[in-house]
Coordinates of C-alpha atoms and ligand atoms in Angstrom, one line a residue:
M1 CA 0.0 0.0 0.0
T2 CA 1.5 3.4 -0.9
I3 CA 0.2 6.4 1.0
P4 CA 1.2 9.7 -0.6
Y5 CA 1.6 12.7 1.6
P6 CA -0.1 15.1 2.3
A7 CA -2.1 13.2 4.8
I8 CA -2.3 16.1 7.3
Q9 CA -3.8 13.8 9.9
P10 CA -3.2 10.1 9.9
T11 CA -5.3 8.6 7.2
P12 CA -7.9 6.1 8.4
A13 CA -5.4 3.4 7.6
I14 CA -3.1 4.9 10.2
A15 CA -4.7 5.2 13.6
A16 CA -3.4 7.9 15.8
V17 CA -1.6 6.4 18.9
S18 CA -0.2 8.0 22.0
P19 CA 3.4 7.5 23.0
P20 CA 3.6 5.2 26.0
S21 CA 5.9 7.7 27.8
G22 CA 3.1 10.2 27.8
A23 CA 5.2 12.7 25.8
P24 CA 3.4 14.6 23.0
R25 CA 5.6 13.1 20.3
P26 CA 7.3 9.7 20.6
R27 CA 10.7 9.9 22.3
V28 CA 13.2 8.1 20.0
T29 CA 16.4 6.3 20.7
F30 CA 19.1 5.1 18.2
L31 CA 21.1 2.0 19.3
G32 CA 24.5 2.1 17.6
T33 CA 26.1 5.5 16.8
G34 CA 28.1 4.7 13.7
Y35 CA 27.4 6.4 10.4
L36 CA 23.8 5.4 10.5
G37 CA 22.8 5.8 14.1
A38 CA 24.7 9.1 14.7
T39 CA 23.3 10.7 11.6
Y40 CA 19.8 9.6 12.4
A41 CA 20.0 10.7 16.1
I42 CA 21.3 14.1 15.2
C43 CA 18.8 14.7 12.3
Y44 CA 15.8 13.5 14.4
A45 CA 16.7 16.0 17.1
E46 CA 16.8 18.6 14.3
L47 CA 13.3 17.5 13.3
G48 CA 12.2 18.4 16.8
Y49 CA 12.1 14.9 18.5
E50 CA 13.6 14.2 21.9
V51 CA 16.4 11.9 21.1
L52 CA 18.8 9.6 22.9
G53 CA 21.7 7.9 21.1
F54 CA 23.1 4.7 22.7
D55 CA 26.4 3.0 22.1
V56 CA 28.6 0.5 24.0
D57 CA 31.7 2.6 22.8
A58 CA 32.3 5.1 25.7
D59 CA 34.8 7.1 23.7
K60 CA 32.4 7.7 20.8
I61 CA 29.6 8.7 23.3
A62 CA 31.9 11.1 25.1
M63 CA 32.9 12.7 21.7
L64 CA 29.3 13.1 20.7
N65 CA 28.2 14.6 24.0
A66 CA 31.1 17.0 23.6
G67 CA 29.8 18.1 20.3
Q68 CA 32.2 16.2 18.1
V69 CA 31.1 14.0 15.2
P70 CA 33.3 10.9 15.1
I71 CA 32.8 10.7 11.3
H72 CA 33.2 13.1 8.4
E73 CA 29.7 13.8 7.1
P74 CA 28.9 17.3 5.6
G75 CA 26.6 19.4 7.7
L76 CA 26.4 17.0 10.7
D77 CA 28.8 19.0 13.0
E78 CA 26.6 22.1 13.1
L79 CA 23.4 20.1 13.6
L80 CA 25.0 18.2 16.5
K81 CA 26.1 21.3 18.3
R82 CA 22.8 23.1 17.8
N83 CA 20.7 20.2 19.0
L84 CA 22.9 19.4 22.1
A85 CA 22.6 23.1 23.0
A86 CA 18.8 22.9 22.5
G87 CA 18.6 20.1 25.0
R88 CA 16.8 17.7 22.6
L89 CA 19.7 15.4 22.1
R90 CA 22.0 13.4 24.3
F91 CA 24.1 10.2 24.1
S92 CA 24.6 7.5 26.7
T93 CA 26.2 4.1 27.3
D94 CA 23.5 3.2 29.8
I95 CA 21.1 0.7 28.3
A96 CA 18.6 1.0 31.3
E97 CA 18.4 4.7 30.7
T98 CA 17.9 4.2 27.0
A99 CA 15.2 1.6 27.6
E100 CA 13.4 3.9 30.0
F101 CA 13.6 6.9 27.7
G102 CA 12.3 5.6 24.4
D103 CA 8.9 5.0 22.9
V104 CA 10.5 4.0 19.7
H105 CA 13.9 2.3 19.7
F106 CA 15.7 2.2 16.3
I107 CA 18.4 -0.5 16.0
C108 CA 21.2 1.0 13.9
V109 CA 24.1 -1.4 14.7
G110 CA 26.4 -2.8 12.0
T111 CA 25.9 -6.0 10.2
P112 CA 29.3 -6.7 8.7
Q113 CA 30.2 -9.6 6.4
R114 CA 30.8 -12.8 8.5
A115 CA 34.5 -13.6 9.0
G116 CA 34.2 -17.1 7.5
G117 CA 31.7 -16.5 4.7
M118 CA 29.5 -14.2 2.6
G119 CA 26.6 -14.0 5.1
A120 CA 25.9 -11.1 7.4
D121 CA 27.1 -11.2 11.0
L122 CA 24.1 -10.5 13.2
S123 CA 25.8 -10.6 16.6
Y124 CA 25.5 -6.8 17.1
V125 CA 21.8 -6.9 16.3
E126 CA 21.4 -9.8 18.8
A127 CA 23.4 -8.1 21.5
S128 CA 21.6 -4.8 21.2
V129 CA 18.1 -6.2 21.0
T130 CA 18.7 -8.6 23.9
S131 CA 20.1 -6.1 26.3
L132 CA 17.4 -3.5 25.4
A133 CA 14.6 -6.0 25.8
Q134 CA 16.0 -7.1 29.2
H135 CA 15.8 -3.5 30.4
L136 CA 12.4 -2.5 29.1
T137 CA 9.8 -1.6 31.7
R138 CA 6.8 -0.5 29.5
K139 CA 5.4 -0.9 26.1
S140 CA 7.5 0.4 23.2
L141 CA 8.3 -0.2 19.6
I142 CA 11.7 -1.7 18.5
V143 CA 12.4 -0.8 14.9
G144 CA 15.2 -2.4 12.9
K145 CA 17.1 -0.1 10.5
S146 CA 20.2 -2.1 10.0
T147 CA 20.6 -4.0 6.7
V148 CA 19.8 -7.6 7.4
P149 CA 19.0 -10.9 5.8
V150 CA 15.3 -11.4 5.2
G151 CA 13.8 -13.2 8.2
T152 CA 15.7 -11.2 10.7
A153 CA 12.7 -9.2 11.9
E154 CA 10.8 -12.4 12.8
W155 CA 13.8 -13.6 14.8
V156 CA 14.2 -10.2 16.5
E157 CA 10.5 -10.5 17.5
Q158 CA 11.3 -13.9 19.1
L159 CA 14.3 -12.4 20.9
V160 CA 12.2 -9.6 22.3
G161 CA 9.5 -12.1 23.4
K162 CA 12.1 -14.2 25.1
H163 CA 14.0 -11.4 26.9
T164 CA 11.4 -8.8 27.8
P165 CA 10.4 -9.1 31.4
G166 CA 6.7 -9.8 31.9
D167 CA 4.1 -9.1 29.3
L168 CA 4.7 -5.5 28.3
G169 CA 3.3 -5.8 24.8
V170 CA 6.6 -4.6 23.2
E171 CA 6.3 -4.7 19.4
V172 CA 8.8 -5.0 16.5
A173 CA 8.8 -3.2 13.1
W174 CA 11.3 -2.8 10.3
S175 CA 12.2 0.4 8.5
P176 CA 15.2 0.3 6.2
E177 CA 17.4 3.3 5.6
F178 CA 18.8 4.4 2.3
L179 CA 21.6 6.8 3.4
Q180 CA 24.3 7.7 1.0
E181 CA 27.5 8.8 2.7
G182 CA 28.2 12.4 1.8
F183 CA 24.5 13.2 1.5
A184 CA 23.3 11.5 4.7
V185 CA 21.9 14.5 6.4
D186 CA 19.6 15.3 3.5
D187 CA 18.8 11.6 3.1
V188 CA 17.4 11.6 6.6
L189 CA 15.6 14.9 6.6
R190 CA 14.4 14.6 3.0
P191 CA 14.2 10.9 2.1
N192 CA 12.9 9.9 -1.3
R193 CA 10.6 7.3 0.4
I194 CA 9.9 5.8 3.8
V195 CA 9.3 2.1 4.0
V196 CA 7.9 0.4 7.1
G197 CA 7.3 -3.3 7.7
V198 CA 4.6 -3.6 10.4
K199 CA 2.3 -6.3 11.9
S200 CA -0.2 -4.1 13.8
E201 CA -2.1 -0.9 13.5
W202 CA -0.4 0.3 16.8
A203 CA 3.1 -0.2 15.3
N204 CA 2.0 1.5 12.1
G205 CA 0.6 4.5 14.0
M206 CA 3.7 4.7 16.2
L207 CA 6.0 4.7 13.3
Y208 CA 3.9 7.3 11.5
A209 CA 4.2 9.5 14.6
A210 CA 8.0 8.8 14.6
H211 CA 8.2 10.0 11.0
K212 CA 5.8 12.9 11.2
G213 CA 8.6 15.4 11.5
V214 CA 9.8 14.2 8.1
F215 CA 6.4 14.5 6.5
D216 CA 5.8 18.0 8.1
L217 CA 9.2 19.3 6.8
A218 CA 8.2 18.0 3.3
A219 CA 4.9 19.8 3.5
T220 CA 6.5 23.1 4.3
E221 CA 8.8 22.6 1.3
D222 CA 5.9 21.6 -1.0
R223 CA 7.3 18.1 -1.4
E224 CA 5.8 14.7 -0.9
V225 CA 7.5 11.8 0.8
P226 CA 5.9 8.5 -0.4
L227 CA 5.2 6.0 2.4
V228 CA 5.2 2.3 1.7
V229 CA 3.6 0.2 4.4
T230 CA 4.3 -3.5 4.0
D231 CA 5.2 -6.7 5.8
F232 CA 8.5 -7.6 7.5
A233 CA 10.0 -9.7 4.7
T234 CA 9.3 -7.1 2.0
A235 CA 10.7 -4.2 4.1
E236 CA 13.9 -6.2 4.7
L237 CA 14.2 -7.1 1.1
V238 CA 13.6 -3.6 -0.2
K239 CA 17.0 -2.5 1.1
V240 CA 19.0 -5.3 -0.3
A241 CA 17.1 -5.3 -3.5
A242 CA 17.9 -1.5 -3.9
N243 CA 21.6 -2.0 -3.2
A244 CA 21.7 -5.1 -5.5
F245 CA 20.2 -3.0 -8.3
L246 CA 22.6 -0.1 -7.8
A247 CA 25.6 -2.5 -7.7
T248 CA 24.3 -4.2 -10.9
K249 CA 24.0 -0.9 -12.7
I250 CA 27.6 0.1 -11.8
S251 CA 28.9 -3.4 -12.9
F252 CA 26.8 -3.2 -16.0
I253 CA 28.6 0.0 -17.1
N254 CA 32.0 -1.4 -16.0
A255 CA 31.3 -4.6 -18.1
M256 CA 30.7 -2.2 -21.0
A257 CA 34.0 -0.6 -20.2
E258 CA 35.7 -3.9 -20.6
V259 CA 34.1 -4.3 -24.0
C260 CA 35.1 -0.8 -24.9
E261 CA 38.7 -1.6 -23.9
A262 CA 38.7 -4.6 -26.2
S263 CA 37.0 -2.8 -29.1
G264 CA 38.3 0.8 -29.0
G265 CA 35.0 2.3 -27.8
D266 CA 34.6 5.0 -25.2
V267 CA 32.5 4.0 -22.2
T268 CA 31.9 7.6 -21.0
Q269 CA 30.2 8.5 -24.3
L270 CA 28.4 5.2 -24.4
A271 CA 27.1 5.9 -20.8
R272 CA 25.9 9.4 -21.8
A273 CA 24.2 8.1 -24.9
I274 CA 22.3 5.3 -23.2
G275 CA 21.6 7.5 -20.1
Y276 CA 19.4 9.9 -22.2
D277 CA 16.8 7.1 -22.4
P278 CA 14.7 7.9 -19.4
R279 CA 14.0 4.1 -18.9
I280 CA 17.7 3.7 -18.3
G281 CA 18.6 7.1 -16.7
N282 CA 22.1 8.6 -16.4
R283 CA 22.8 8.1 -12.7
F284 CA 25.0 5.3 -11.4
L285 CA 26.5 4.8 -14.8
Q286 CA 29.9 6.2 -14.0
A287 CA 32.4 3.6 -15.2
G288 CA 35.7 3.4 -13.3
L289 CA 37.2 1.6 -10.4
G290 CA 33.9 0.3 -9.3
F291 CA 31.9 0.2 -6.1
G292 CA 33.1 -0.1 -2.5
G293 CA 32.1 1.1 0.9
A294 CA 30.4 -0.5 3.9
C295 CA 27.2 -1.4 2.0
L296 CA 27.2 -2.4 -1.6
P297 CA 29.9 -5.1 -1.6
K298 CA 28.8 -6.9 1.6
D299 CA 25.1 -6.5 0.9
I300 CA 25.2 -8.2 -2.4
R301 CA 27.2 -11.1 -0.8
A302 CA 24.9 -11.4 2.2
F303 CA 21.9 -11.3 -0.2
Q304 CA 23.3 -14.2 -2.2
A305 CA 24.1 -16.2 1.0
R306 CA 20.6 -15.7 2.3
A307 CA 19.0 -16.6 -1.0
Q308 CA 21.0 -19.8 -1.1
E309 CA 19.8 -20.7 2.4
L310 CA 16.2 -20.1 1.2
G311 CA 16.6 -22.3 -1.9
A312 CA 16.5 -19.3 -4.2
G313 CA 20.3 -19.1 -4.9
E314 CA 19.9 -19.5 -8.6
A315 CA 17.9 -16.3 -8.8
L316 CA 20.8 -14.2 -7.5
R317 CA 23.6 -16.0 -9.3
F318 CA 24.1 -12.9 -11.4
L319 CA 25.2 -11.0 -8.3
H320 CA 28.3 -13.2 -8.2
E321 CA 29.2 -11.8 -11.7
V322 CA 28.4 -8.3 -10.5
D323 CA 31.0 -8.8 -7.8
L324 CA 33.6 -10.2 -10.1
I325 CA 33.2 -7.5 -12.7
N326 CA 33.6 -5.0 -9.9
L327 CA 36.8 -6.6 -8.5
R328 CA 38.3 -6.9 -12.0
R329 CA 38.4 -3.1 -12.3
R330 CA 41.2 -3.1 -9.7
T331 CA 43.4 -5.3 -11.8
R332 CA 42.7 -3.1 -14.7
V333 CA 44.3 -0.1 -13.0
L334 CA 47.4 -2.3 -12.4
Q335 CA 47.5 -3.2 -16.1
L336 CA 47.2 0.4 -17.1
A337 CA 50.0 1.3 -14.6
A338 CA 52.2 -1.4 -16.0
D339 CA 51.5 -0.3 -19.5
L340 CA 52.4 3.3 -18.8
L341 CA 55.5 2.4 -16.9
G342 CA 56.6 -0.2 -19.4
R343 CA 56.5 -3.0 -16.9
R344 CA 55.9 -6.6 -18.1
S345 CA 53.3 -8.7 -16.2
G346 CA 54.5 -12.1 -15.0
P347 CA 52.2 -14.8 -13.6
A348 CA 52.0 -12.8 -10.3
G349 CA 51.1 -9.6 -12.1
P350 CA 53.3 -6.6 -12.9
D351 CA 56.5 -5.8 -11.0
F352 CA 56.7 -2.2 -10.1
S353 CA 60.0 -2.3 -8.1
G354 CA 62.0 0.9 -8.3
T355 CA 59.0 3.1 -9.2
R356 CA 57.4 5.8 -7.2
I357 CA 53.6 6.0 -7.6
A358 CA 51.3 8.7 -6.3
V359 CA 47.8 7.6 -5.4
L360 CA 45.3 10.4 -5.1
G361 CA 42.3 9.2 -3.1
A362 CA 41.9 6.5 -0.4
T363 CA 38.2 6.7 0.4
F364 CA 35.6 4.6 -1.4
K365 CA 34.0 7.8 -2.8
P366 CA 34.5 11.6 -2.3
N367 CA 33.1 13.6 0.6
T368 CA 33.5 10.9 3.2
D369 CA 36.4 9.7 5.4
D370 CA 35.3 6.1 5.0
V371 CA 37.8 3.7 3.6
R372 CA 35.9 0.5 4.3
D373 CA 36.2 -1.8 1.2
A374 CA 37.6 1.2 -0.7
P375 CA 38.8 0.3 -4.2
A376 CA 41.3 3.2 -4.1
L377 CA 43.0 1.9 -1.0
A378 CA 42.9 -1.7 -2.2
V379 CA 44.7 -0.6 -5.4
A380 CA 47.3 1.4 -3.5
A381 CA 48.0 -1.7 -1.4
L382 CA 48.3 -3.9 -4.5
L383 CA 50.7 -1.4 -6.2
Q384 CA 52.9 -1.4 -3.0
K385 CA 52.7 -5.2 -2.9
A386 CA 54.0 -5.3 -6.5
G387 CA 57.1 -3.4 -5.4
A388 CA 56.1 0.3 -6.0
D389 CA 56.9 3.0 -3.5
V390 CA 53.3 4.3 -3.0
H391 CA 52.6 7.8 -1.7
V392 CA 48.9 8.4 -0.9
Y393 CA 47.0 11.6 -0.4
D394 CA 43.3 11.8 0.5
P395 CA 41.6 15.0 1.7
Q396 CA 39.6 13.3 4.5
G397 CA 40.5 9.6 4.6
T398 CA 44.1 9.6 5.6
E399 CA 43.7 8.7 9.3
N400 CA 41.4 5.8 8.6
A401 CA 43.5 4.7 5.7
R402 CA 46.7 4.8 7.8
R403 CA 44.9 2.6 10.4
A404 CA 43.7 0.1 7.7
V405 CA 46.9 -0.1 5.6
P406 CA 49.8 1.3 7.7
E407 CA 52.5 0.2 5.3
L408 CA 51.8 2.9 2.7
T409 CA 53.3 6.4 2.9
Y410 CA 50.7 9.1 3.5
E411 CA 51.2 12.6 2.4
S412 CA 49.7 15.9 3.5
G413 CA 48.8 17.3 0.1
I414 CA 48.5 16.6 -3.6
N415 CA 51.9 18.3 -4.3
E416 CA 53.7 16.3 -1.7
A417 CA 52.2 13.0 -3.0
V418 CA 53.1 13.6 -6.7
T419 CA 56.6 15.1 -6.2
G420 CA 59.1 12.8 -7.9
A421 CA 56.3 10.3 -8.9
D422 CA 56.8 8.2 -12.1
L423 CA 53.1 7.7 -12.3
V424 CA 50.0 9.4 -10.8
C425 CA 46.8 7.3 -10.2
V426 CA 43.6 9.3 -9.4
L427 CA 41.4 6.7 -7.7
T428 CA 38.7 8.8 -5.9
E429 CA 37.0 11.7 -7.6
W430 CA 37.5 14.4 -5.0
A431 CA 36.9 17.9 -6.4
D432 CA 40.5 18.8 -5.5
F433 CA 41.8 16.2 -7.9
R434 CA 39.3 17.0 -10.7
N435 CA 40.3 20.7 -10.5
A436 CA 44.0 20.1 -10.1
D437 CA 46.2 22.0 -12.6
P438 CA 48.0 19.4 -14.8
V439 CA 50.6 22.0 -15.9
A440 CA 51.6 22.8 -12.3
L441 CA 51.6 19.1 -11.3
G442 CA 53.6 18.3 -14.4
E443 CA 56.5 20.4 -12.9
L444 CA 56.6 18.2 -9.8
V445 CA 56.5 14.7 -11.1
A446 CA 59.3 12.6 -12.5
G447 CA 57.1 11.3 -15.3
R448 CA 53.9 12.8 -16.7
K449 CA 51.8 9.6 -16.7
V450 CA 48.4 9.5 -15.2
V451 CA 45.8 6.7 -14.7
D452 CA 42.3 8.2 -14.2
G453 CA 40.7 5.4 -12.3
R454 CA 37.4 7.4 -12.0
N455 CA 37.2 9.0 -15.5
C456 CA 37.0 12.3 -13.6
L457 CA 39.8 14.3 -15.3
D458 CA 39.6 16.4 -18.4
S459 CA 41.7 14.1 -20.6
A460 CA 42.2 16.8 -23.3
L461 CA 43.6 19.2 -20.7
W462 CA 46.0 16.7 -19.2
T463 CA 47.1 15.5 -22.6
Q464 CA 47.8 19.1 -23.7
A465 CA 49.9 19.6 -20.6
G466 CA 52.1 16.7 -21.8
W467 CA 50.7 13.9 -19.8
E468 CA 50.2 10.3 -21.0
Y469 CA 46.6 9.7 -20.0
R470 CA 44.8 6.4 -19.4
G471 CA 41.1 6.3 -18.4
M472 CA 38.9 3.3 -17.7
G473 CA 37.1 1.9 -20.7
R474 CA 38.4 4.7 -22.9
P475 CA 40.7 4.5 -25.9
Ligands
LIG501 C1 24.9 3.0 -0.8 C2 23.5 3.3 -1.3 O1 23.5 4.3 -2.3 C3 22.6 3.8 -0.2 O2 21.3 4.0 -0.6 C4 22.6 2.7 0.9 O3 21.9 3.1 2.0 C5 24.0 2.4 1.3 O4 24.8 2.1 0.2 P1 27.0 4.5 -0.2 O5 27.7 3.3 0.3 O6 27.1 5.8 0.7 O7 25.4 4.3 -0.3 O8 27.6 4.9 -1.6 P2 27.1 5.1 -3.1 O9 27.0 6.6 -3.3 O10 25.9 4.3 -3.4 O11 28.4 4.6 -3.9 C6 28.8 3.3 -3.7 C7 30.0 3.0 -4.5 O12 29.7 3.0 -5.9 C8 31.1 4.1 -4.4 O13 32.4 3.4 -4.3 C9 31.1 4.8 -5.7 O14 32.3 5.4 -6.1 C10 30.6 3.8 -6.6 N1 29.9 4.3 -7.8 C11 28.8 4.9 -7.7 C12 30.5 4.0 -9.1 O15 31.5 3.4 -9.3 N2 29.8 4.5 -10.2 C13 28.6 5.2 -10.1 O16 28.1 5.5 -11.2 C14 28.1 5.4 -8.8

């Protein structure tokens, strides 16, 4: 059922319910203050809700209470300070306090890839739900936001039943999030849809109240936020299906890049030309080094693992190809580097010993400090492993990159990274790199050779400045 806004008052399908705390609007908590939970907690306070963020990590909670955002996310700093000052927002490591405070508890903990396989590790979901349930003293709604294998909401409901003291009537719902790092604030305040999986009218009404701030903001800006009310399984699947589709779209264009490389075509022009067809659309058709980050890679793997368990593995076999196409792009950068540096490839790949390579970019995309499963950092590590002396610069990701791959040399600026380099690889499309002056950089390097791993540079400009240029899927 799709209920378009404006529904000034809850439509007959959504009965108004009163928050069990007696507050005029539901008090909301977010369990887990990583990218997801911290952003949601801060933005919900901005929407006017009374908010408590919970985490077991005392350092992170202390930082947040002191007005410091532990991640780089544009706009979040200011909102955190403003809402702490307004008294609507606080953070705690006390689960009893969290249980007592909330009418609606959002579970925002991580679901990383399992160490020994492709499936999702649900231990953080289990730990947070169990400890919350044990401390509840009145009716409330527990809402899953983490990306999970289909069937998790039913299991969470059983956990809650098992661990809640007495018969409090605590209910469960699922409401996936679709945050993109770098745009996360807007994605919470101005989502392009809200999806809720519910089993009761009470849960539906409570979730409606917990999202009313979003609908009200939309109304003041003359927008509509579509609301999709559905069952648990569909709500869980919406998230993984969306990410599987996005990953497939990226790997589709990267597969076309491979064909362009073999045939002399230019994938950037091909993408533009097919993207004019509104049925295809031009977004997520940027060929290059492929997708990374904390979501797309692990979500398509967990989705395949879950489908296999359900006996529907065949249906998602193509996602294995999507993954392989994506990983092959990393090898392609090594091939282009070997080609530019005149290095032959042996059975173990090219040997770059004696070369100095500048890698511009470490994060999985621009405007974030996140290096989880970052193709740029993975390629930097591969180049170093193949013998190159790799110097990395990233505008925001250096600290995280250093922690993840300490054996690389990290520089404090573009100039420092490229000085004396035999080859420059641009692997994340930060604006600083796109706008860099190839003439000035040309004065610093040992060799004017550049691999544009994101097809983000003006190839004509770089070529005019005397650079040997190689893009991805371009002649
Ligand atoms: C993604 C989904 O977009 C979001 O809805 C979900 O909630 C979480 O996962 P995010 O991980 O922040 O968000 O990154 P996204 O902007 O989707 O980019 C993912 C990766 O794909 C990046 O590494 C990016 O560089 C790459 N990408 C994206 C391409 O290679 N080509 C494109 O055309 C688009």
